[in-house]
XYZ file of N, CA and C in Angstrom:
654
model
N -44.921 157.312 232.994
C -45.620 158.400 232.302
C -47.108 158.059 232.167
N -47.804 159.201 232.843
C -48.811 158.816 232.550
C -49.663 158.599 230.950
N -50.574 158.204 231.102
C -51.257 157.947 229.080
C -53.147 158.840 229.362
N -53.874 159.530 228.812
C -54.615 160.147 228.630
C -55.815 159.509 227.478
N -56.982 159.744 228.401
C -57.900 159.636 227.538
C -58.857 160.911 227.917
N -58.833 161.255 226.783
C -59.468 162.997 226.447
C -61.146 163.050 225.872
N -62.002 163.917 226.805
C -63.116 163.242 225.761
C -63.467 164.255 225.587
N -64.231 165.032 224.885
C -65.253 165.833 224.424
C -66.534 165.596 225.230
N -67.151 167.085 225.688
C -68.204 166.047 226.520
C -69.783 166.013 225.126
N -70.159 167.787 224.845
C -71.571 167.770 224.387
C -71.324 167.044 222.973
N -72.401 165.887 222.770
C -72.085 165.096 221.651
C -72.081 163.853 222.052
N -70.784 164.026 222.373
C -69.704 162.664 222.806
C -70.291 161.899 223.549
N -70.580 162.531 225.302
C -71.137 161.786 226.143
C -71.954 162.203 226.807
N -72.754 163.345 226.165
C -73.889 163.338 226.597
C -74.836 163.994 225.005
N -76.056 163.973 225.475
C -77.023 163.816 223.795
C -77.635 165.227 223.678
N -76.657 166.008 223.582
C -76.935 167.208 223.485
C -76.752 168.688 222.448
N -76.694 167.530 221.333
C -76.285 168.881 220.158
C -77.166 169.310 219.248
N -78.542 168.300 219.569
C -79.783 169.100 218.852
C -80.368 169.909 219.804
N -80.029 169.942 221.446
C -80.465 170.709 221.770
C -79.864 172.075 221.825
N -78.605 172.087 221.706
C -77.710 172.966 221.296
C -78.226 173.880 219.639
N -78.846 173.353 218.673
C -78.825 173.838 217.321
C -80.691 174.108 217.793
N -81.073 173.605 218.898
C -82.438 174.477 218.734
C -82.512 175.654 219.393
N -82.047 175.204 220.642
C -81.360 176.790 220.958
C -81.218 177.869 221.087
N -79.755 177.803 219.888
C -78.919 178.623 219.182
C -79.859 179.476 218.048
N -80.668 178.615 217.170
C -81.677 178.786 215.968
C -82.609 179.339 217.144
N -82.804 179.472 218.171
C -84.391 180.360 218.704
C -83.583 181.713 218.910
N -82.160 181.553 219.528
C -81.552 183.056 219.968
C -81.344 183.694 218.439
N -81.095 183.170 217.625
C -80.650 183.811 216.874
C -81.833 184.046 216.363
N -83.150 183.660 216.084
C -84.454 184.058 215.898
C -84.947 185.201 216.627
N -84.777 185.361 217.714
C -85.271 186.295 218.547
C -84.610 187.775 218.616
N -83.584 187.662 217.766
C -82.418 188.519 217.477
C -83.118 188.904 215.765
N -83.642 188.192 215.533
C -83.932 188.786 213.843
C -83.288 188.224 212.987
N -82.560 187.624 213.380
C -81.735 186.332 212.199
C -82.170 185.500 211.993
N -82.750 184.670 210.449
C -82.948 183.685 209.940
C -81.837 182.505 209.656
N -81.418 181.623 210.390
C -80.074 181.111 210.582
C -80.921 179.540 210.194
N -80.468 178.600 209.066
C -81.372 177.582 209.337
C -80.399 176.644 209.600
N -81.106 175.571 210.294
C -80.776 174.473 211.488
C -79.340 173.518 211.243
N -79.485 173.207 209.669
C -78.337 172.375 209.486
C -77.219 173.220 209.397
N -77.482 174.372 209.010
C -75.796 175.521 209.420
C -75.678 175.755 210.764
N -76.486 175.423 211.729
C -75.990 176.065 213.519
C -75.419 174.241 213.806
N -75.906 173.071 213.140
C -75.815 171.603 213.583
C -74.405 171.956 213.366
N -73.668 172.272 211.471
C -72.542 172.221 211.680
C -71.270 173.001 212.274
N -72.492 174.212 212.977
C -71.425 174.856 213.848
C -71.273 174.765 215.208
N -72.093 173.991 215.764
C -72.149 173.592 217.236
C -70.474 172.967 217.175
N -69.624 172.917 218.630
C -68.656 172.768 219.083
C -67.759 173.456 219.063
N -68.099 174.735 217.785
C -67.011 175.819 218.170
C -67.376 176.751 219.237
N -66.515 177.406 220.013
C -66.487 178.559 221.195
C -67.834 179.771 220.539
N -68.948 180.068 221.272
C -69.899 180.839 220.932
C -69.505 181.975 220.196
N -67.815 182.764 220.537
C -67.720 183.787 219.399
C -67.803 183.429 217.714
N -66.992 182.352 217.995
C -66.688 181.506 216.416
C -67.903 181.146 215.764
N -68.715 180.885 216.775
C -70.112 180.108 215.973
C -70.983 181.331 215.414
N -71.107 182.356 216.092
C -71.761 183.730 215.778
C -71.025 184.104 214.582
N -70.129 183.953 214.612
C -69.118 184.777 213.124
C -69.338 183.731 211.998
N -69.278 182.552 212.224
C -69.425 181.224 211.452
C -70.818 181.581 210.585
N -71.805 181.774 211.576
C -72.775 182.018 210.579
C -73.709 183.224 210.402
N -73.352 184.249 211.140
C -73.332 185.715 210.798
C -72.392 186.395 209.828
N -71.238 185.669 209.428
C -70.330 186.544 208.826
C -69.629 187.503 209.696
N -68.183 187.999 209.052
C -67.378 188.784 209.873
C -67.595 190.406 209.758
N -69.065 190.751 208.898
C -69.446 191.988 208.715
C -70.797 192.031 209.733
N -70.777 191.009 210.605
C -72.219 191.286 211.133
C -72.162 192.560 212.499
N -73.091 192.992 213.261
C -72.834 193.776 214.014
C -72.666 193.450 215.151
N -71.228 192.746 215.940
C -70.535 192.340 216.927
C -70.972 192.864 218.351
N -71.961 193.595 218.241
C -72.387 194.240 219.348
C -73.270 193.043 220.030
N -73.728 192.582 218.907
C -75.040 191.718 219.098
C -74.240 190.128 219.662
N -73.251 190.154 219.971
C -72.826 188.723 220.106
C -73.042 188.441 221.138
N -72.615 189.314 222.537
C -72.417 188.877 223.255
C -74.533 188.824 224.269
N -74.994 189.268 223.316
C -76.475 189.197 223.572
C -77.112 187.817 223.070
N -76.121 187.230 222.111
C -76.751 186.339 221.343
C -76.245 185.168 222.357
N -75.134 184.826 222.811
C -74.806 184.435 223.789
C -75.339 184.221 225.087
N -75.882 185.136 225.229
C -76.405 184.997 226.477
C -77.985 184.512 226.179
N -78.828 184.963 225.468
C -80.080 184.058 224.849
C -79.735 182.576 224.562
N -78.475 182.112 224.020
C -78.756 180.858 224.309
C -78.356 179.937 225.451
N -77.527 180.311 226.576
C -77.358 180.091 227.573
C -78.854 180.321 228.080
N -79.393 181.101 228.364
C -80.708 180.710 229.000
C -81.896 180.177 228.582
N -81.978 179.595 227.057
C -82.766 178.625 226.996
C -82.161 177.829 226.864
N -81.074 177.342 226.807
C -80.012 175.848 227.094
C -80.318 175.596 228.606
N -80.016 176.492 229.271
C -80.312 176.421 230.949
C -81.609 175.595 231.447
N -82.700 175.823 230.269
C -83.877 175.456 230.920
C -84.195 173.585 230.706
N -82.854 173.343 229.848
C -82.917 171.813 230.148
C -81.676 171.178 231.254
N -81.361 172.026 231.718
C -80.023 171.654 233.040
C -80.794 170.062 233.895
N -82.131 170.173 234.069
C -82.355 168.736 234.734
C -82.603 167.578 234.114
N -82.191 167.778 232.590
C -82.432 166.450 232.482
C -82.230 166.217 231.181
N -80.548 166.607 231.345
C -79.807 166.228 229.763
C -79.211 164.782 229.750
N -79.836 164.093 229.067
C -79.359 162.553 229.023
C -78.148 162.098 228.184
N -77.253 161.464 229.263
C -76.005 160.832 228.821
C -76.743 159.607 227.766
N -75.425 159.901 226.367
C -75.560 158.836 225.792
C -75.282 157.073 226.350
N -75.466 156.207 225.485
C -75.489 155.188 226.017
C -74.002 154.770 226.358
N -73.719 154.175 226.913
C -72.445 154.111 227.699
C -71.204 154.823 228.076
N -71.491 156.234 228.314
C -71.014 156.943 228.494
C -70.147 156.638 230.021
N -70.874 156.687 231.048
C -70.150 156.589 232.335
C -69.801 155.285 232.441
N -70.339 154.104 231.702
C -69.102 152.919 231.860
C -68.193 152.928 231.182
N -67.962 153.742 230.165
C -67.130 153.716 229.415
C -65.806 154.302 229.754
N -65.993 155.349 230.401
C -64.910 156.139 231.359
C -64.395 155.842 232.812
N -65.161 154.725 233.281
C -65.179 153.906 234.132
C -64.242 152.744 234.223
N -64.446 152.043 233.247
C -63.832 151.048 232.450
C -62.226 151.865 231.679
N -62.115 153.081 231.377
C -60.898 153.550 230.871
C -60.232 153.576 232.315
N -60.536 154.420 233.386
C -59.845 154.965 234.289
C -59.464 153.204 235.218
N -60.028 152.277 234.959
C -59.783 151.027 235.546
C -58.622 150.449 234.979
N -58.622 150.475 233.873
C -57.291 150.034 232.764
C -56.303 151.017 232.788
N -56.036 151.850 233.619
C -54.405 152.979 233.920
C -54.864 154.015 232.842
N -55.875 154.725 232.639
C -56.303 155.739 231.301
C -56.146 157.103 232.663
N -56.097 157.919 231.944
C -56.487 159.383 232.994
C -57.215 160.256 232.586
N -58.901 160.089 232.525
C -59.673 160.501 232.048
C -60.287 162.069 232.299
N -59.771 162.787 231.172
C -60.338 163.964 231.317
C -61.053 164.883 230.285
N -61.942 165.332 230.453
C -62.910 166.303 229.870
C -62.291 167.508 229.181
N -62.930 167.603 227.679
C -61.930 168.902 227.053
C -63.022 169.588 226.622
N -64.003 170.170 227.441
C -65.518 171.147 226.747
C -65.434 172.867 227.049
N -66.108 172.937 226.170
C -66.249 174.678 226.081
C -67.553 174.976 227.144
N -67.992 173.938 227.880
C -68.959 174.696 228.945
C -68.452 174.707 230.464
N -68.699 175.229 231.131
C -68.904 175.705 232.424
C -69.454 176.302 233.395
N -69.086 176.661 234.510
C -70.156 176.681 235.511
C -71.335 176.171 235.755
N -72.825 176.353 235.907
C -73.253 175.437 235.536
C -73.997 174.377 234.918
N -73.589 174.662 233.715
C -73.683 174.052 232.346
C -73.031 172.674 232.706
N -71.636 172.873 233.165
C -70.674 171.782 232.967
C -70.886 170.893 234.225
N -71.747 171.304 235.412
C -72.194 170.689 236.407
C -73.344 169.818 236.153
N -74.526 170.270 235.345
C -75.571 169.747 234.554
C -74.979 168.268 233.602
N -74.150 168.554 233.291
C -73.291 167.798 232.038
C -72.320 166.698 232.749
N -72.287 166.745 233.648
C -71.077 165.505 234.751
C -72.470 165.449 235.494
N -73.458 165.512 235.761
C -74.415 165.383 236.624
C -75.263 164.145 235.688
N -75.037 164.512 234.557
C -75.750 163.496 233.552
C -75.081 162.060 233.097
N -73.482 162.264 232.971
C -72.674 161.323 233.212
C -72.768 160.601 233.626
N -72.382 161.049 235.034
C -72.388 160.264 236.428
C -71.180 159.565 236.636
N -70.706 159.830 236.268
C -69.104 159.243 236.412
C -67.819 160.192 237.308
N -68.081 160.767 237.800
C -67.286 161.591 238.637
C -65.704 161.294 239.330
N -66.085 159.660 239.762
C -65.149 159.093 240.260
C -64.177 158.373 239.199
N -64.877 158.495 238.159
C -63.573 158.147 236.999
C -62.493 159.518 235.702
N -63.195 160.488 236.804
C -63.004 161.582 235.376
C -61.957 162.229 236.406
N -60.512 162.228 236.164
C -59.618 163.363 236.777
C -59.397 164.517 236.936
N -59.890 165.199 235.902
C -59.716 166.570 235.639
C -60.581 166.891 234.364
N -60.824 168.494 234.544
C -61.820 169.009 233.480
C -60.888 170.398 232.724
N -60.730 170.174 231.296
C -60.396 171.581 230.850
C -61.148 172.209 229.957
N -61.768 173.474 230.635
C -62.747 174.599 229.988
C -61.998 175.318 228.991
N -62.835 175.767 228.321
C -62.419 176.639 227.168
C -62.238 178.229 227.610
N -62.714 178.405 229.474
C -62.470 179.383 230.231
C -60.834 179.351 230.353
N -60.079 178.419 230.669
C -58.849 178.511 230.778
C -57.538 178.437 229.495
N -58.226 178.763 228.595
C -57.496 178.605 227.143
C -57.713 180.065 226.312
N -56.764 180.862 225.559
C -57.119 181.545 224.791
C -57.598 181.377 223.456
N -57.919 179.976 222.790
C -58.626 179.842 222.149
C -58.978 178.477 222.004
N -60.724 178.353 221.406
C -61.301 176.971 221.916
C -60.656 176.373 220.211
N -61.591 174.986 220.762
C -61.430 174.244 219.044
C -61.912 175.043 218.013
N -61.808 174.840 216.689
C -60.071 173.422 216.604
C -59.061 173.975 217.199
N -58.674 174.681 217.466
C -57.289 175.078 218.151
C -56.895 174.128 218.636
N -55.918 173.666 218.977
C -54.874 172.129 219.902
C -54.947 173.027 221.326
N -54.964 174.194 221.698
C -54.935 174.234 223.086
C -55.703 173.706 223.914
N -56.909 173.706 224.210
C -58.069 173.007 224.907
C -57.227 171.086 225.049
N -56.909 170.759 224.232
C -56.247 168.954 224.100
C -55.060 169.170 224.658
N -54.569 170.458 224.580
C -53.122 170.662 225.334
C -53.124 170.842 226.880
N -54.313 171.233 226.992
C -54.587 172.164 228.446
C -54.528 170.513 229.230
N -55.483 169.620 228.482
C -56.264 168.427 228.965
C -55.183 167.579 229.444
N -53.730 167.809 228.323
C -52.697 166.470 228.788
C -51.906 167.079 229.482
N -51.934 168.535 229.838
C -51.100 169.073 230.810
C -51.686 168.459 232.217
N -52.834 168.649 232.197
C -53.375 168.380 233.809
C -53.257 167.116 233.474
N -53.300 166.342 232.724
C -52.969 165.156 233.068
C -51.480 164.559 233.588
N -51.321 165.045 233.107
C -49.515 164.800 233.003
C -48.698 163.677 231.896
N -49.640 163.743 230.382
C -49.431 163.306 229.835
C -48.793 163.196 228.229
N -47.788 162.783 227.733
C -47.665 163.456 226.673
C -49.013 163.042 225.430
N -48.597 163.556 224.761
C -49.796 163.290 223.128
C -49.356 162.217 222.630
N -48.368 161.760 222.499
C -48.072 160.352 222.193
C -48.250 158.933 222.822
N -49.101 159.370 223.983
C -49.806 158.446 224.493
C -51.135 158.957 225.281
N -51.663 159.596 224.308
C -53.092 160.175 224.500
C -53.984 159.837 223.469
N -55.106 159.799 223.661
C -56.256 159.719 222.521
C -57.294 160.880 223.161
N -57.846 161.578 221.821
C -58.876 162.089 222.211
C -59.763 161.783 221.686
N -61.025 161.791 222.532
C -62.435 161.373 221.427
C -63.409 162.724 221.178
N -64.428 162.563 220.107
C -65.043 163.600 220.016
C -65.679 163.589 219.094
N -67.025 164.456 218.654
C -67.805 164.393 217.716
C -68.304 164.961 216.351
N -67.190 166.571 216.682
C -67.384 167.114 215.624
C -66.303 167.319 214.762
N -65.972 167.765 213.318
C -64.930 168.178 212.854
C -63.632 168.819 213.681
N -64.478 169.917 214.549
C -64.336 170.795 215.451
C -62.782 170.297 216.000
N -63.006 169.059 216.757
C -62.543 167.951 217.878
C -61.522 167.063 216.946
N -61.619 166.970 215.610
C -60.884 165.872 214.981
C -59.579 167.109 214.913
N -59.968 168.109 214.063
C -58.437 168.746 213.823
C -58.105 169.449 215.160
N -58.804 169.882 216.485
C -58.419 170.343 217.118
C -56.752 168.593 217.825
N -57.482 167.719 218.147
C -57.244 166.988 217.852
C -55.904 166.158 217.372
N -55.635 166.688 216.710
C -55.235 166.019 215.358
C -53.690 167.647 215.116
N -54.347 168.623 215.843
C -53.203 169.742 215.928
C -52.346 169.673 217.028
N -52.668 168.886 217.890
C -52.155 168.584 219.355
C -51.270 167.236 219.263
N -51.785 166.789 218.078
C -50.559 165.316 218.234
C -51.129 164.321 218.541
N -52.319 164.373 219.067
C -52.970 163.316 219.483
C -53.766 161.946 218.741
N -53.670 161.000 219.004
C -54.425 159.660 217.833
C -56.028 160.677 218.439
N -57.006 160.558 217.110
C -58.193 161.085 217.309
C -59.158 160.032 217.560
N -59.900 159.933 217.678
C -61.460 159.231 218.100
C -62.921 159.414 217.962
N -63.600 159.443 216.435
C -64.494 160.157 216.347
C -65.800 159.366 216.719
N -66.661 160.018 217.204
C -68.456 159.144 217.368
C -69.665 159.815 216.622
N -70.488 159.162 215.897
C -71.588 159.348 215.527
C -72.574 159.924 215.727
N -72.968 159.875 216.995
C -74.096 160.579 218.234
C -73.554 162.068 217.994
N -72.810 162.456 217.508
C -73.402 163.939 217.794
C -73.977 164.433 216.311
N -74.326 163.606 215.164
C -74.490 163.706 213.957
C -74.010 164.245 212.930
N -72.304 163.969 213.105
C -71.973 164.552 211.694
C -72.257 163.036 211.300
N -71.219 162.907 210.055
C -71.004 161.518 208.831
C -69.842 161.608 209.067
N -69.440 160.027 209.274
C -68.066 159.338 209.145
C -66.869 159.810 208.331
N -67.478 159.876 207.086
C -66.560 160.562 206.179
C -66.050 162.255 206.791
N -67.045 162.813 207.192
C -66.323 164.370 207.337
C -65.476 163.715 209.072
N -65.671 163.305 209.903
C -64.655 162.786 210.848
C -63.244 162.476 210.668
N -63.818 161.285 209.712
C -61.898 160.907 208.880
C -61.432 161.840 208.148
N -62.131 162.457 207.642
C -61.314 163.548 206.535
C -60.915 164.304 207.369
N -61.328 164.678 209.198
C -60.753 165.837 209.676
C -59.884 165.341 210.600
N -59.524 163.970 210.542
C -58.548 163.374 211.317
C -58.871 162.248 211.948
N -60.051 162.021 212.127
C -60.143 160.014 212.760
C -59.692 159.402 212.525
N -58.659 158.775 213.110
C -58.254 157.261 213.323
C -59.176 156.436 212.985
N -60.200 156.047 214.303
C -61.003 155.482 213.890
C -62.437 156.260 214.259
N -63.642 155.211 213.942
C -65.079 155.994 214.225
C -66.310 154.570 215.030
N -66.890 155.214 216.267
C -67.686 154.428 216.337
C -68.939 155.378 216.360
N -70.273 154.182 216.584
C -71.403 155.151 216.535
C -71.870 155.595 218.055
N -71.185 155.298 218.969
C -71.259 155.890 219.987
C -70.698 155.293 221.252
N -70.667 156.165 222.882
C -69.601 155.482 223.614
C -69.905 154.226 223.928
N -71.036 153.502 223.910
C -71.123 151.943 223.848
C -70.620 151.062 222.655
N -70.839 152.015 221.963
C -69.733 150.669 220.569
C -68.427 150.879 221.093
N -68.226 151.873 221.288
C -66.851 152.156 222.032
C -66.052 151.120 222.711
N -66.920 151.185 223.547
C -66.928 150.425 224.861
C -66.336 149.333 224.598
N -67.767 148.508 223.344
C -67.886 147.103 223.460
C -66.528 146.684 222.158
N -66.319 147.486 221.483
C -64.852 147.688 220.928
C -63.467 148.091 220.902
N -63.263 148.503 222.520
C -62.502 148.577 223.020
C -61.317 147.886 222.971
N -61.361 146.972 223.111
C -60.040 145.882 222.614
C -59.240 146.047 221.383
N -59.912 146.187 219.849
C -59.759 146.551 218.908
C -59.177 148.333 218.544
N -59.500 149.163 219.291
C -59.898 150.719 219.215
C -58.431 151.170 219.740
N -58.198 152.730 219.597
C -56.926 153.264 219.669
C -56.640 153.753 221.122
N -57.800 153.024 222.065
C -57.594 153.089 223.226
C -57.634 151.706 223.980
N -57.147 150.888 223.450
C -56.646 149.520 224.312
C -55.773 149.429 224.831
C-alpha cells in the first residue's frame, strides 16, 4: 500500500500569500470595497467564492464575484515569473519521494497559475500527481481536495500526512483522516494551526526537512 505525502502548495512551498492578500485587497479596492489586509491574510486558502463571501458577507451583490475573481487573477498573473519557492521546498519533496512517500499537491490553483507555482518549486520529478480544486466540488476545509490527493495516490489516510499553512488545510485535513502538518511561512500562529488540527508545526519546509526524522513524516 502505498503511504502519501500531501502538500499544500501557496504558503507551504512557495512564498506567496502576501502576495495573494495584496492582490485580493487591490481587486477588491478597485471594486469599491474597503477590505483591510489582515481579514483577506486570514482568508487566503479558501476557494475564491468562499473568500468573497468570507469577507463581503452573504448579503453582498454576487454578481460582483465572479469580476472580483477575475481582477485578482490578473494582477496575481503579473508575478507568474518570479514567485519564489520557500526555503527547502524542492529538497524537501525530493528527499520524501526518495524515502517510498508519493508526493502530491492539494492547491486551489491552476492552469497557469499552477504552472508558475511547480515552475518555482522545481521539483517536478519528485511530485506524482496534482489535485486542483477544478476537480472537486468543494475546496478547503472540505476533506475532498485531501481525498482527491490520496485517491490519485493510491493511498489510504492512515498512512498519509498532509502539510499546509492555513487553518484552511489543518481541518480540511484533519476531515479526511489524515495526521496534519502545519508551517509558519504562510503566517498564521502556531496556536491557531494546533487548535485546527496540527500534529505537529514547523517554521518552514527546511525545518521540515532538517526535522524529518523526528516529524509525522519519517
Amino acid at each position: 500500500m502505498e503511504r502519501a505525502a500531501v502538500f499544500d502548495v501557496d504558503g507551504t512551498l512557495v512564498d506567496t500569500n502576501h502576495l495573494h492578500v495584496t492582490t485580493w485587497w487591490e481587486a477588491f479596492r478597485q471594486a469599491g470595497h474597503q477590505v483591510p489586509m489582515h481579514a483577506v491574510h486570514r482568508a487566503v486558502g479558501l476557494p475564491s467564492g468562499d473568500l468573497v463571501a468570507r469577507l463581503l458577507g452573504e448579503d453582498r451583490d454576487t454578481d460582483q464575484d465572479a469580476e472580483l475573481s477575475a481582477a485578482h487573477k490578473a494582477l496575481y498573473a503579473q508575478y507568474f515569473d518570479r514567485l519564489p519557492a520557500l526555503p527547502g521546498a524542492g529538497e524537501l519533496l525530493r528527499r520524501l519521494a526518495g524515502d517510498g512517500w508519493t508526493v502530491v499537491l492539494a492547491t486551489s490553483a491552476g492552469g497557469p497559475e499552477l504552472g508558475a507555482l511547480r515552475r518555482a518549486i522545481d521539483a517536478d520529478d519528485a511530485i506524482a500527481a496534482t489535485a486542483s480544486a477544478d476537480d472537486v466540488d468543494a475546496g478547503k476545509p472540505a476533506p475532498e481536495p485531501v481525498e482527491h490527493a490520496l485517491e490519485l495516490a493510491g493511498a489510504t489516510a492512515e498512512r498519509s500526512v498532509f502539510v499546509g499553512d492555513t487553518v484552511w488545510d489543518m481541518r480540511a485535513g484533519d476531515r479526511a483522516g489524515v495526521r496534519c502538518v502545519g508551517v509558519l511561512c504562510g503566517g498564521l500562529p502556531r496556536a491557531d494551526l494546533e487548535k485546527a488540527g496540527a500534529e505537529a508545526v514547523y517554521a518552514d519546509p527546511a525545518d521540515l526537512l532538517a526535522s524529518l526524522e523526528r516529524s509525522p513524516l519519517a
